[in-house]
Coordinates of C-alpha atoms in Angstrom, one line a residue:
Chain A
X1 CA 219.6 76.0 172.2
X2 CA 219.2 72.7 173.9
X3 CA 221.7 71.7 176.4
X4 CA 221.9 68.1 177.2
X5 CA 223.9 67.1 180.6
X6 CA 225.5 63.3 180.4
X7 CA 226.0 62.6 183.2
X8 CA 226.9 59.3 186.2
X9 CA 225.3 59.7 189.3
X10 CA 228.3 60.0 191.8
X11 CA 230.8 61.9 189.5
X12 CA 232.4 64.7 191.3
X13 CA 233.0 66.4 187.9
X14 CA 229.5 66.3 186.7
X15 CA 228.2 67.8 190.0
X16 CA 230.2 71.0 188.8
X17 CA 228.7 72.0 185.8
X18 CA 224.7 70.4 187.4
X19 CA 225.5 73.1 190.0
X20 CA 226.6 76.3 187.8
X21 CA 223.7 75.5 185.1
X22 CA 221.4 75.5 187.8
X23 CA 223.0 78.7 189.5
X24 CA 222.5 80.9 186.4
X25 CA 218.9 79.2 186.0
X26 CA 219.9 77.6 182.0
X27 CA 217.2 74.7 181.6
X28 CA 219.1 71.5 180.4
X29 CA 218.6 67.4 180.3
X30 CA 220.3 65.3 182.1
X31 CA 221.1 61.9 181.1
X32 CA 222.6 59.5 183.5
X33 CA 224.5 56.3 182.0
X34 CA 226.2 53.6 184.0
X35 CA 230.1 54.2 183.7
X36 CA 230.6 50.4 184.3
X37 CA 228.5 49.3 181.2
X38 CA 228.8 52.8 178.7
X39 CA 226.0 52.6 175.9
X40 CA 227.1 52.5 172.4
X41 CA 225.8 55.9 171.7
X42 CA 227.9 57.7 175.0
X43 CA 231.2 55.6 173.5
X44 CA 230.6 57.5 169.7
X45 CA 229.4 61.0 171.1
X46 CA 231.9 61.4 174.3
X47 CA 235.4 61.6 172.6
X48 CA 237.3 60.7 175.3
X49 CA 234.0 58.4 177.2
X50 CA 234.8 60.0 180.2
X51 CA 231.6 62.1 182.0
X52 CA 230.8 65.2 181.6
X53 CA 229.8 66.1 178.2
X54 CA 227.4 69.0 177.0
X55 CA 225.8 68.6 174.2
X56 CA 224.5 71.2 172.7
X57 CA 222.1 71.5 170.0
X58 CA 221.9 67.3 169.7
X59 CA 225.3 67.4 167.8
X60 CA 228.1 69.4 169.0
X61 CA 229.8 67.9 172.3
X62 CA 231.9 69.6 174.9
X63 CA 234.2 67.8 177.3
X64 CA 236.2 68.6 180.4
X65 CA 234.4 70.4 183.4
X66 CA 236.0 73.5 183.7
X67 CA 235.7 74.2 179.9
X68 CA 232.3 73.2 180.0
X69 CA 231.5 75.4 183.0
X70 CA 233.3 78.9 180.8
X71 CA 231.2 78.0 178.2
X72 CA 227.8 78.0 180.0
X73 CA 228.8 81.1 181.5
X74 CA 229.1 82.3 178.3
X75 CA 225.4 81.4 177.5
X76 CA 223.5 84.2 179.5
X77 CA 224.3 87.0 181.9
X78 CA 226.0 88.3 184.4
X79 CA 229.7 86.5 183.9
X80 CA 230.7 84.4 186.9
X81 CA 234.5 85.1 185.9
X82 CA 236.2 88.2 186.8
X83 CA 236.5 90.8 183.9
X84 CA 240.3 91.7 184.3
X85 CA 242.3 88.9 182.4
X86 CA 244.4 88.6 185.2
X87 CA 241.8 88.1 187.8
X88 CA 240.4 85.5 185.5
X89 CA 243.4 83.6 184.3
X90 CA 244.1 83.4 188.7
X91 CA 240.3 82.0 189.2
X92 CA 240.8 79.8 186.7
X93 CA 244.4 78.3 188.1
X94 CA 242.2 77.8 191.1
X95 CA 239.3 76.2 189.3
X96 CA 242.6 73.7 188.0
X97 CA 243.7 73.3 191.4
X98 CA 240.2 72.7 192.3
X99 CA 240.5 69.6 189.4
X100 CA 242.9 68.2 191.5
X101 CA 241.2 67.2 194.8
X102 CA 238.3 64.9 193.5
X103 CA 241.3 62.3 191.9
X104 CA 243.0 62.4 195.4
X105 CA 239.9 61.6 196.8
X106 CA 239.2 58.7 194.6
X107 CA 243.0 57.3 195.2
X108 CA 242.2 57.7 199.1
X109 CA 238.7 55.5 198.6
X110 CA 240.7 53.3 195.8
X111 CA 244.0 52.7 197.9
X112 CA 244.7 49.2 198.9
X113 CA 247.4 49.7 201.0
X114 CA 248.4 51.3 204.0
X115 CA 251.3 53.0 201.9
X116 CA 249.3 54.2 199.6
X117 CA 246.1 55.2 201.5
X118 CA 248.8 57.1 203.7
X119 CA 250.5 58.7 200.8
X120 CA 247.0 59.8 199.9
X121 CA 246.0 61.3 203.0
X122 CA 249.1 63.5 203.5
X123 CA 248.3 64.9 199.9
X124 CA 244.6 65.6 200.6
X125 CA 246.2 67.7 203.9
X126 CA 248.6 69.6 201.4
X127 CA 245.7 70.1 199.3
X128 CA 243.9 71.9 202.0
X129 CA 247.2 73.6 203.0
X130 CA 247.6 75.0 199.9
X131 CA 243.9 76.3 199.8
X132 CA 243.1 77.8 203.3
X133 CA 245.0 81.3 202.1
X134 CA 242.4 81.7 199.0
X135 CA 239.5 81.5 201.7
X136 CA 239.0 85.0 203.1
X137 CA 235.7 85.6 202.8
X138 CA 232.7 84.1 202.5
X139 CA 232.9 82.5 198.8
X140 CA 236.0 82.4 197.4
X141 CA 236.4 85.7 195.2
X142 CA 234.1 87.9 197.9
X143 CA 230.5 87.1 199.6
X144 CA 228.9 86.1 195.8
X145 CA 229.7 82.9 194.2
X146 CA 231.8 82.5 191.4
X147 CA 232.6 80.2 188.8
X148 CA 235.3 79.0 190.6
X149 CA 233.1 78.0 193.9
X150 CA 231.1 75.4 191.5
X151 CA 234.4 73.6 191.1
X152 CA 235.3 73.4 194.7
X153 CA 231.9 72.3 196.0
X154 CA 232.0 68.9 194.6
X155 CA 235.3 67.9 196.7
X156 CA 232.7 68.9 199.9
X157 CA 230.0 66.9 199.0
X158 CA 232.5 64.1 198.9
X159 CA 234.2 64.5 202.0
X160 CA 230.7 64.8 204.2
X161 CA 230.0 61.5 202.7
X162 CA 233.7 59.9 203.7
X163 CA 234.3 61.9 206.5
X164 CA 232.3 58.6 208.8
X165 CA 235.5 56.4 207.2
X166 CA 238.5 58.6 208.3
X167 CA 239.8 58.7 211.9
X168 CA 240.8 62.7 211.7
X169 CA 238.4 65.4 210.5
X170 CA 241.2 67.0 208.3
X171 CA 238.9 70.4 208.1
X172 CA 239.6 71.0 211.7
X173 CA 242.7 72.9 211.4
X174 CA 241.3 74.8 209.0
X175 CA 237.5 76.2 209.9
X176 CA 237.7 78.9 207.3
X177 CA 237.7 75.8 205.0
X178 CA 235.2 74.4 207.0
X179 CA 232.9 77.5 206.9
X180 CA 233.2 77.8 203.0
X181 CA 232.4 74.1 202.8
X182 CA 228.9 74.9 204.4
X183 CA 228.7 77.8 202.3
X184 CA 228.7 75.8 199.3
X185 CA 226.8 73.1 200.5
X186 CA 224.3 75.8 201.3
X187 CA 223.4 76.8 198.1
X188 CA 220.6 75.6 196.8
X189 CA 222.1 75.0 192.6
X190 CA 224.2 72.7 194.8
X191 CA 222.1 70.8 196.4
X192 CA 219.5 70.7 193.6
X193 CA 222.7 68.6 191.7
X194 CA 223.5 66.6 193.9
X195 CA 221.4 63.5 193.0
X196 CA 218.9 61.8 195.4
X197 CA 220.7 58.9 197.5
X198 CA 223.9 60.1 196.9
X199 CA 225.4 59.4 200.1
X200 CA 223.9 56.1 200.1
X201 CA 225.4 55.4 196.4
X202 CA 228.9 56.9 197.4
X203 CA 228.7 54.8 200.5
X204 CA 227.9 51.6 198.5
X205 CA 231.1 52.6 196.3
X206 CA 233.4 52.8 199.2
X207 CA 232.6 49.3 200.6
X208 CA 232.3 47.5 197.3
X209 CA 235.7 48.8 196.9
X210 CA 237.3 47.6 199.8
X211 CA 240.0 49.8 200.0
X212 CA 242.9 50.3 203.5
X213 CA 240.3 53.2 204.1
X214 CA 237.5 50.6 205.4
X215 CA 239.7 48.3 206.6
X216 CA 241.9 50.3 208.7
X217 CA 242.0 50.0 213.1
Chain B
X1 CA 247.0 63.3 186.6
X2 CA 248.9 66.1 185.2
X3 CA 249.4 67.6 188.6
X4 CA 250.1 64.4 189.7
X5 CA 253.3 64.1 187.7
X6 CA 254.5 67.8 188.1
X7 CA 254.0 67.0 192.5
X8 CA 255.9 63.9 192.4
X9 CA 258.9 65.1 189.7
X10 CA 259.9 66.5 193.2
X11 CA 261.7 63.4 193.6
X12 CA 263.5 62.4 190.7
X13 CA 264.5 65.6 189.6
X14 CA 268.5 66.2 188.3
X15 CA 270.0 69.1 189.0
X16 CA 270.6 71.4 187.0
X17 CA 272.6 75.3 186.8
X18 CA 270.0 77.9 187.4
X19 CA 270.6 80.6 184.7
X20 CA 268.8 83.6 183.2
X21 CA 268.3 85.6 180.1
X22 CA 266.0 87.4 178.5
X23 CA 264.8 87.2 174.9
X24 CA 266.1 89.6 172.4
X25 CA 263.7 92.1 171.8
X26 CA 261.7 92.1 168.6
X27 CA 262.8 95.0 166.2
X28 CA 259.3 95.5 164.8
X29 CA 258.1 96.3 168.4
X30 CA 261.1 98.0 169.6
X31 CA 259.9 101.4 167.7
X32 CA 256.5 101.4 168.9
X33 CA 257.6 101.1 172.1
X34 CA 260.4 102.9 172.0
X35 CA 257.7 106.1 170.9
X36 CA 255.6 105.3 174.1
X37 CA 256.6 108.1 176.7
X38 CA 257.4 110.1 173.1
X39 CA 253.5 109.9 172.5
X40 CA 253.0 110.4 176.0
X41 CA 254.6 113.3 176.1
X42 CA 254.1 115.1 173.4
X43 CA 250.6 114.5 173.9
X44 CA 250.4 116.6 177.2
X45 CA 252.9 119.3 175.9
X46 CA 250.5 119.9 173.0
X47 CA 247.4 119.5 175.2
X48 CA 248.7 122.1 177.7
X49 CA 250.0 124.4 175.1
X50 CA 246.5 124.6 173.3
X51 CA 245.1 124.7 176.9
X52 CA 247.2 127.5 177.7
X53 CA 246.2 129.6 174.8
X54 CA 242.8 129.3 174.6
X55 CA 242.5 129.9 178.1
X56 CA 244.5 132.9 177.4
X57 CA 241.9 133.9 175.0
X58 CA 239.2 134.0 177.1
X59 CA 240.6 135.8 179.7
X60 CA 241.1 138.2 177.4
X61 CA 237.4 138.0 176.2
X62 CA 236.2 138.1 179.6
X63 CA 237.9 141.3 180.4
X64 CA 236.7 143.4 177.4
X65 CA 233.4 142.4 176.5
X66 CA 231.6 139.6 178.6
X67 CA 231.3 141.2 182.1
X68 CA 228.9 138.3 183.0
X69 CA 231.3 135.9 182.1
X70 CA 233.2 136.2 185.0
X71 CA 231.2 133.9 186.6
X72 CA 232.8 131.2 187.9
X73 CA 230.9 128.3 187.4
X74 CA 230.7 129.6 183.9
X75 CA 234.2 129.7 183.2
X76 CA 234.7 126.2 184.9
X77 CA 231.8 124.9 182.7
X78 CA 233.4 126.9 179.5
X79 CA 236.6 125.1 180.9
X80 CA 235.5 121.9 180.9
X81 CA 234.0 122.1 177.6
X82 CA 237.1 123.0 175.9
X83 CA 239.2 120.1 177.5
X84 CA 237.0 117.6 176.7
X85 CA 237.1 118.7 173.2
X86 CA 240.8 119.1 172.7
X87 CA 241.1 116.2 174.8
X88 CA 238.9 113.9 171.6
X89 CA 241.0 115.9 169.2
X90 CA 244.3 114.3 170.3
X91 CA 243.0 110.8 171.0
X92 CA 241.6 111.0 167.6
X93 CA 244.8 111.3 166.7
X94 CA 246.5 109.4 169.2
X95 CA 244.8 106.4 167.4
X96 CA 245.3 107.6 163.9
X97 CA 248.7 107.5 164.3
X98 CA 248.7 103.5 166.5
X99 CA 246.5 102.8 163.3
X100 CA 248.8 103.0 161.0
X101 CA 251.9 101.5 163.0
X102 CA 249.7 98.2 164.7
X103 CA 247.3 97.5 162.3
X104 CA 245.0 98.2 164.8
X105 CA 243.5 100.9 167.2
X106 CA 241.3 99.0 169.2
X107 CA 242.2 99.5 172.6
X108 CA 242.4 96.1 174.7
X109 CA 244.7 94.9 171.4
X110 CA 247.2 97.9 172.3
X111 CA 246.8 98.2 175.7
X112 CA 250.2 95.8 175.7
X113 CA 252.3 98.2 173.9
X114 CA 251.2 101.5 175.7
X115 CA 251.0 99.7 179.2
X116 CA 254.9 98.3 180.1
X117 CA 254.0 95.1 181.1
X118 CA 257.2 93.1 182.7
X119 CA 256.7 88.8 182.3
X120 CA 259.0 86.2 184.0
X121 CA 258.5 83.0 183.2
X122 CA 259.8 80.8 186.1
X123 CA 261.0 77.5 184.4
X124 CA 262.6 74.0 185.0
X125 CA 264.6 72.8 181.8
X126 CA 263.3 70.3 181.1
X127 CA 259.7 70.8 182.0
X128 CA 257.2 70.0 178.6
X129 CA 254.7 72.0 180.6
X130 CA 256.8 75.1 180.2
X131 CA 257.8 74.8 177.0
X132 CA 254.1 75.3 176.0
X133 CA 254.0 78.9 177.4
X134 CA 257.4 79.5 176.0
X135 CA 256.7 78.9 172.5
X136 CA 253.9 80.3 172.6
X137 CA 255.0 83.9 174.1
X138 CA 258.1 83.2 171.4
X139 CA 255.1 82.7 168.5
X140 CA 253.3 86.0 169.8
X141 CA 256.5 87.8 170.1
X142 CA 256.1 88.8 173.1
X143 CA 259.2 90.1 175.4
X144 CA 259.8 87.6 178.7
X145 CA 262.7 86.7 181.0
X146 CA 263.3 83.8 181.8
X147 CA 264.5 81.8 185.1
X148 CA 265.7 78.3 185.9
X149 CA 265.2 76.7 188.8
X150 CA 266.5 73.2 189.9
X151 CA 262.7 71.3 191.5
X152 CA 264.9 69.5 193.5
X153 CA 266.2 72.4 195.3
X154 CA 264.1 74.8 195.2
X155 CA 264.8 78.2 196.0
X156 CA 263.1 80.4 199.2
X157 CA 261.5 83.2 196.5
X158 CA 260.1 80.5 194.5
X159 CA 258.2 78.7 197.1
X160 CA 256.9 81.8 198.2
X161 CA 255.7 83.4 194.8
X162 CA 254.5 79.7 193.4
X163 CA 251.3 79.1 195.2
X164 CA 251.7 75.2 193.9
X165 CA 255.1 75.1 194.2
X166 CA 255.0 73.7 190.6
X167 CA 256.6 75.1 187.4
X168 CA 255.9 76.7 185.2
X169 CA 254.7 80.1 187.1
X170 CA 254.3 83.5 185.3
X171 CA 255.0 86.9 187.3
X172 CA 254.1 90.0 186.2
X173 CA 254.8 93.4 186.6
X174 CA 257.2 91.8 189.6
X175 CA 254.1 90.7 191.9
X176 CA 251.3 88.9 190.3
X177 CA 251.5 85.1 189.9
X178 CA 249.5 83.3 187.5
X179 CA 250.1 79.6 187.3
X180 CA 248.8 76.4 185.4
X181 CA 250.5 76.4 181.6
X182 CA 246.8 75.7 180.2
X183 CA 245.8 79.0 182.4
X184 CA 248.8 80.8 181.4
X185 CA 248.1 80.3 177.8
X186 CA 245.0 81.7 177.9
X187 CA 246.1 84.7 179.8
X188 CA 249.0 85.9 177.2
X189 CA 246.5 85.0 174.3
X190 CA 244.7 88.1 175.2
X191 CA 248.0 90.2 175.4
X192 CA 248.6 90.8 171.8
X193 CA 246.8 90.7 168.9
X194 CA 245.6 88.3 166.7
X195 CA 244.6 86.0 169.1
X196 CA 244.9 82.0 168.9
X197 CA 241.6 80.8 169.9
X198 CA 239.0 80.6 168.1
X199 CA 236.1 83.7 168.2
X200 CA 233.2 81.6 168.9
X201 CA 232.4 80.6 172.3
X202 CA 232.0 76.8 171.2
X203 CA 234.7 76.4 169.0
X204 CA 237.1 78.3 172.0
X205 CA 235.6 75.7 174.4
X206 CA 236.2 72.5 172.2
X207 CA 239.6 73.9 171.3
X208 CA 240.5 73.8 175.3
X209 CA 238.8 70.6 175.7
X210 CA 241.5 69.2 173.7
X211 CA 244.4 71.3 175.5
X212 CA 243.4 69.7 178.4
X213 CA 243.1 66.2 176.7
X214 CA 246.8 67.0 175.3
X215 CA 247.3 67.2 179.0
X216 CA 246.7 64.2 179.9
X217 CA 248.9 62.8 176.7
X218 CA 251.8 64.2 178.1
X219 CA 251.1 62.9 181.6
X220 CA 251.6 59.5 179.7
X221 CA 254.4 60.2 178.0
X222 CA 256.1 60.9 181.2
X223 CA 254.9 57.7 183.6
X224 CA 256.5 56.0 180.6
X225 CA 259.8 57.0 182.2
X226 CA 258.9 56.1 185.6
X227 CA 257.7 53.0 185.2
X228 CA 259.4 50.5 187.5
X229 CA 257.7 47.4 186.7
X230 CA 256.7 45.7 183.1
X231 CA 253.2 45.2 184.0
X232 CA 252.9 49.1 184.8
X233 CA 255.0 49.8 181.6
X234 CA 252.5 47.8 179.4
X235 CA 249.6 49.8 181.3
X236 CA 251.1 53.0 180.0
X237 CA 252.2 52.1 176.8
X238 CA 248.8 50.5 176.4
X239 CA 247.2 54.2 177.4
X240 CA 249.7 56.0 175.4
X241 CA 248.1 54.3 172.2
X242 CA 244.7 54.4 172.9
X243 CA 245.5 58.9 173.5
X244 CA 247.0 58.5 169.6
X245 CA 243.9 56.5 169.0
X246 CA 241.7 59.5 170.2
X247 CA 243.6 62.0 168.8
X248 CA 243.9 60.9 165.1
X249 CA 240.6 61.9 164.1
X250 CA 240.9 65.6 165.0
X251 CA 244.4 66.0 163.0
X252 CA 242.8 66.6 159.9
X253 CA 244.8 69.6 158.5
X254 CA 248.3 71.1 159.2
X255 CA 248.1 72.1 162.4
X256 CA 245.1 71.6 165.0
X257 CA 242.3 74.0 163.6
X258 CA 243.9 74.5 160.3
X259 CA 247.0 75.6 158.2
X260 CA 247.9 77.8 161.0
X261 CA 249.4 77.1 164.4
X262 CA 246.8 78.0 167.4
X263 CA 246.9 78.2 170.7
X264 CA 245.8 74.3 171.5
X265 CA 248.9 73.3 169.0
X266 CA 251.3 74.9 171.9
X267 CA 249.6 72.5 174.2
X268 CA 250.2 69.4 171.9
X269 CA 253.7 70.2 171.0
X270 CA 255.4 69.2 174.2
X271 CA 254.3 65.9 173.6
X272 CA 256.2 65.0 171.1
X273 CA 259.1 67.2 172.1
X274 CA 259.1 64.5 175.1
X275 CA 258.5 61.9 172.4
X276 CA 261.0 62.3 170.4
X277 CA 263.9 62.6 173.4
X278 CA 262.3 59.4 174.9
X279 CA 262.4 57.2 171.6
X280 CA 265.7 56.1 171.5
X281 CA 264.8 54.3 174.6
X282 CA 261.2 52.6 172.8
X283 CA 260.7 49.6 171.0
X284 CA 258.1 50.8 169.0
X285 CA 257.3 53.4 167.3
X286 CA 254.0 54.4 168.1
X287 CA 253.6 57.0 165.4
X288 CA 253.8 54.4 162.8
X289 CA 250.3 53.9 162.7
X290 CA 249.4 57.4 162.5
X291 CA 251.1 59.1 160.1
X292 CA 248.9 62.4 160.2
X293 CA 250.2 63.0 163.8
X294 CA 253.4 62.5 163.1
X295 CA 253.1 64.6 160.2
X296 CA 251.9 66.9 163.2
X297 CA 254.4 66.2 165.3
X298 CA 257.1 67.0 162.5
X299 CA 255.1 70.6 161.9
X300 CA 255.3 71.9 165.4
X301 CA 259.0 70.7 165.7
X302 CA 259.1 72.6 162.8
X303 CA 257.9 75.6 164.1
X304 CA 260.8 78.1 165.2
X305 CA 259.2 79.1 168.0
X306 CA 258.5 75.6 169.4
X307 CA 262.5 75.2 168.5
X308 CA 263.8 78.7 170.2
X309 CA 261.6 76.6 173.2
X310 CA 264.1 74.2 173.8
X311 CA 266.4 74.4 176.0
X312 CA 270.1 73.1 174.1
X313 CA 271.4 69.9 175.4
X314 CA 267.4 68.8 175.5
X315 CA 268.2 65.7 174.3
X316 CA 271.3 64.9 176.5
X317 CA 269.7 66.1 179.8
X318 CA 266.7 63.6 179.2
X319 CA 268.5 60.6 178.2
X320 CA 270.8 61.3 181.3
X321 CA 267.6 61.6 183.5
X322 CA 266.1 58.5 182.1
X323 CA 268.7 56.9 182.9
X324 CA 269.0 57.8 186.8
X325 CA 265.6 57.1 187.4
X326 CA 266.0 53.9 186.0
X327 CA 262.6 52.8 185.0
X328 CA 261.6 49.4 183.2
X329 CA 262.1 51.5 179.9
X330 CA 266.0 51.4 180.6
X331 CA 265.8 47.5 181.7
X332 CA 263.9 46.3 178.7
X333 CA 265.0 43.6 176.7

């Protein structure tokens, strides 16, 4: 079976699925294409031309990280989803939840306004709010990581490389977040995704934008 | 984006009278269940009466002509021996007998009908997202109660038990919360048999790949209403047909997958529930140039259990709430 990864450098979403492919040790490709200028190919495979897609066996395409991510953890053992449908059908609320945070990051780097950049902010701290009872341990179903973790380490990679822009470091209330986040970032299927120059590409993104968040007192 | 929506209909909400009731109960189930603490029981009456007897036996043997016997962790083994048998005996049977009433006597598919399983399905009346999990649990015929709450009020419990605060939420057995409708789906899929999604693990994932796309769609449909300003309204009616655009190709048959209604076409129906409250209020009609989806559409409106989904008045409560929120949809000439 040949998996093929398309991916864009800096997507949050992609980072998900690099991460868990490489943390069950599944050999894939990985093309990167310029979401600014899409090649004619990426607009007729990717239904939706949105990154990630799978694409397995040169033909069939799968689309939307967290299906993607069940579906390689389908491919080989052990499962990184919990066996009781319950326990499962909770991770993967979280994994939804999880979805979530990357778009409020990009509408806090996008925001042109104080308003709005505001608005953002006090969403991101609800966010992490809303998340700080689901970390008790040291990933976020026990000390292992799970399929779920994959989908919350993308929002930390983001953050270390924002966190310079922002005034308050919004993890301080909350250093069982803060621990997790350097769990994640600890693992090496994470960092192995996350693509070389990244913080220097993300950073690039952030000014070319132009957004309240650079331009703030 | 989905989220997005169901986090800021805090605002805007109307209220509404909570109020509760519970689905009638399926006669075609009602027996089975209705037998469960009879199988039960007469299971470890019969059990313990054989038990009783054969231990009775041996005793007896014991005493007369096996002195050696008495040896306890012979008799324990002996014991054991004979449970475990008549123990196989009856589940043999046990399943026999769920054989011929299910259909089946495999036992994750009736684990729902021997294990009483409560499910409340917390609800807004409106919600689209909702009604997905309702038609679907009415499709599977699976018993719920349900619960309306007014978003713009909500109540102490539900804050607590909803981890998102968002609708709709699924408890169980009285404690466990599940939440996301896509999530929530899935979950009571796997309650009953036959299930909805396809067996093969690429087909399932494509299958949710376009539930989630379907998401998105009825994120759309939504902004539509609140809209404030005609450059914002063009943005989303320009988005809303470029979602049709994308979705034409895959209706190729009756319903999503085939002549039969799966779990992804519970995702998709909401959309045109939505749809087709909202359109007295469009210019266009942006089925026109797909008629396969709205042949689509028409199907799953179709479908009773999409239409035991709707709350009555539907129609009324979302021309009234269009209205208050007074969008650029109500102020177009």
């Amino acid at each position: 079976m040949s998996l093929k990864l398309v991916s864009y450098n800096i997507c949050p979403y992609v980072l998900r699925v690099a991460a868990a492919l490489n943390f069950k040790q599944i050999k894939y490709d990985i093309e990167f294409i310029d979401i600014e200028n899409k090649p004619e190919w990426f607009a007729q495979a990717s239904p939706l031309e949105k990154v990630p897609i799978l694409i397995v066996d040169g033909t069939k395409v799968l689309f939307e990280s967290n299906v993607i991510l069940d579906y390689i953890d389908s491919l080989s053992l052990p499962s990184l989803q919990p066996q009781d449908p319950f326990e499962r059908g909770l991770a993967r609320a979280k994994q939804e939840f999880a979805g979530e945070v990357p778009t409020n990051i990009h509408n806090i780097i996008y925001a042109q306004t104080k308003e709005k950049f505001q608005e953002n902010i006090a969403d991101f701290n609800w966010y992490l709010d809303k998340l700080s009872p689901w970390i008790q341990h040291k990933f976020l179903l026990g000390d292992e990581p799970r399929l779920a973790d994959f989908s919350f380490a993308s929002i930390f990679t983001s953050l270390n490389v924002i966190q310079p822009f922002l005034k308050e470091d919004h993890l301080q209330k909350y250093p069982n977040i803060k621990q997790y986040a350097l769990n994640l970032l600890a693992l090496e299927s994470v960092q192995r995704a996350i693509v070389p120059q990244y913080s220097e590409l993300l950073t690039q993104t952030i000014k070319t934008v132009n957004g309240y968040i650079i331009r703030q007192e | 984006m989905v989220a997005q929506f169901q986090y800021r209909s805090v605002q805007n909400i109307r209220k509404n009278k909570g109020c509760k009731f519970t689905m009638p109960r399926q006669s075609q189930r009602s027996i089975v269940q209705d037998l469960r603490p009879s199988i039960l029981i007469s299971f470890i009456s019969y059990a313990y009466f054989i038990l009783s007897i054969k231990i009775y036996h041996i005793q007896n043997q014991l005493r007369t002509n096996f002195q050696y016997l008495r040896d306890k962790t012979i008799l324990l083994c002996l014991l054991k021996n004979l449970i475990i048998h008549e123990l196989i005996n009856k589940i043999i049977l046990i399943k026999y007998y769920v054989l011929q009433e299910l259909g089946t006597s495999n036992l994750q598919d009736i684990k729902y009908y021997l294990i009483k399983m409560s499910l409340k399905l917390v609800s807004f009346n409106i919600c689209p997202y909702v009604l997905r999990v309702a038609a679907a649990l009415n499709f599977k015929q699976i018993q719920y109660d349900i619960e309306f709450i007014d978003l713009e009020n909500k109540p102490e419990w539900f804050v607590k038990a909803s981890p998102l605060e968002k609708v709709p939420i699924l408890i169980i057995d009285g404690t466990k919360v599940l939440f996301e409708s896509n999530v929530i789906l899935d979950y009571i899929d796997q309650l009953t048999p036959p299930s909805l999604q396809p067996q093969d693990p690429f087909e399932r994932a494509l299958a949710r790949g376009k539930q989630e796309f379907a998401g998105e769609v009825l994120s759309t449909v939504n902004r539509l209403v609140y809209s404030q300003t005609k450059d914002n309204f063009d943005e989303v009616i320009a988005d809303l047909k470029w979602y049709f655009e994308k979705l034409s190709p895959w209706i190729q048959h009756k319903f999503l997958l085939g002549d039969e209604p799966r779990l992804a076409d519970f995702s998709f129906a909401p959309i045109f529930t939505s749809l087709h409250a909202i359109q007295p209020f469009l210019k266009e009609d942006y089925l026109e140039k797909h008629p396969n989806i709205r042949q689509y559409a028409d199907n799953l409106l179709a479908l009773e259990s999409v239409q035991k989904a709707i709350v009555p008045q539907y129609h009324e409560i979302v021309s009234q709430r269009i209205k208050k929120i007074d969008g650029y949809i109500v102020k177009q000439v």
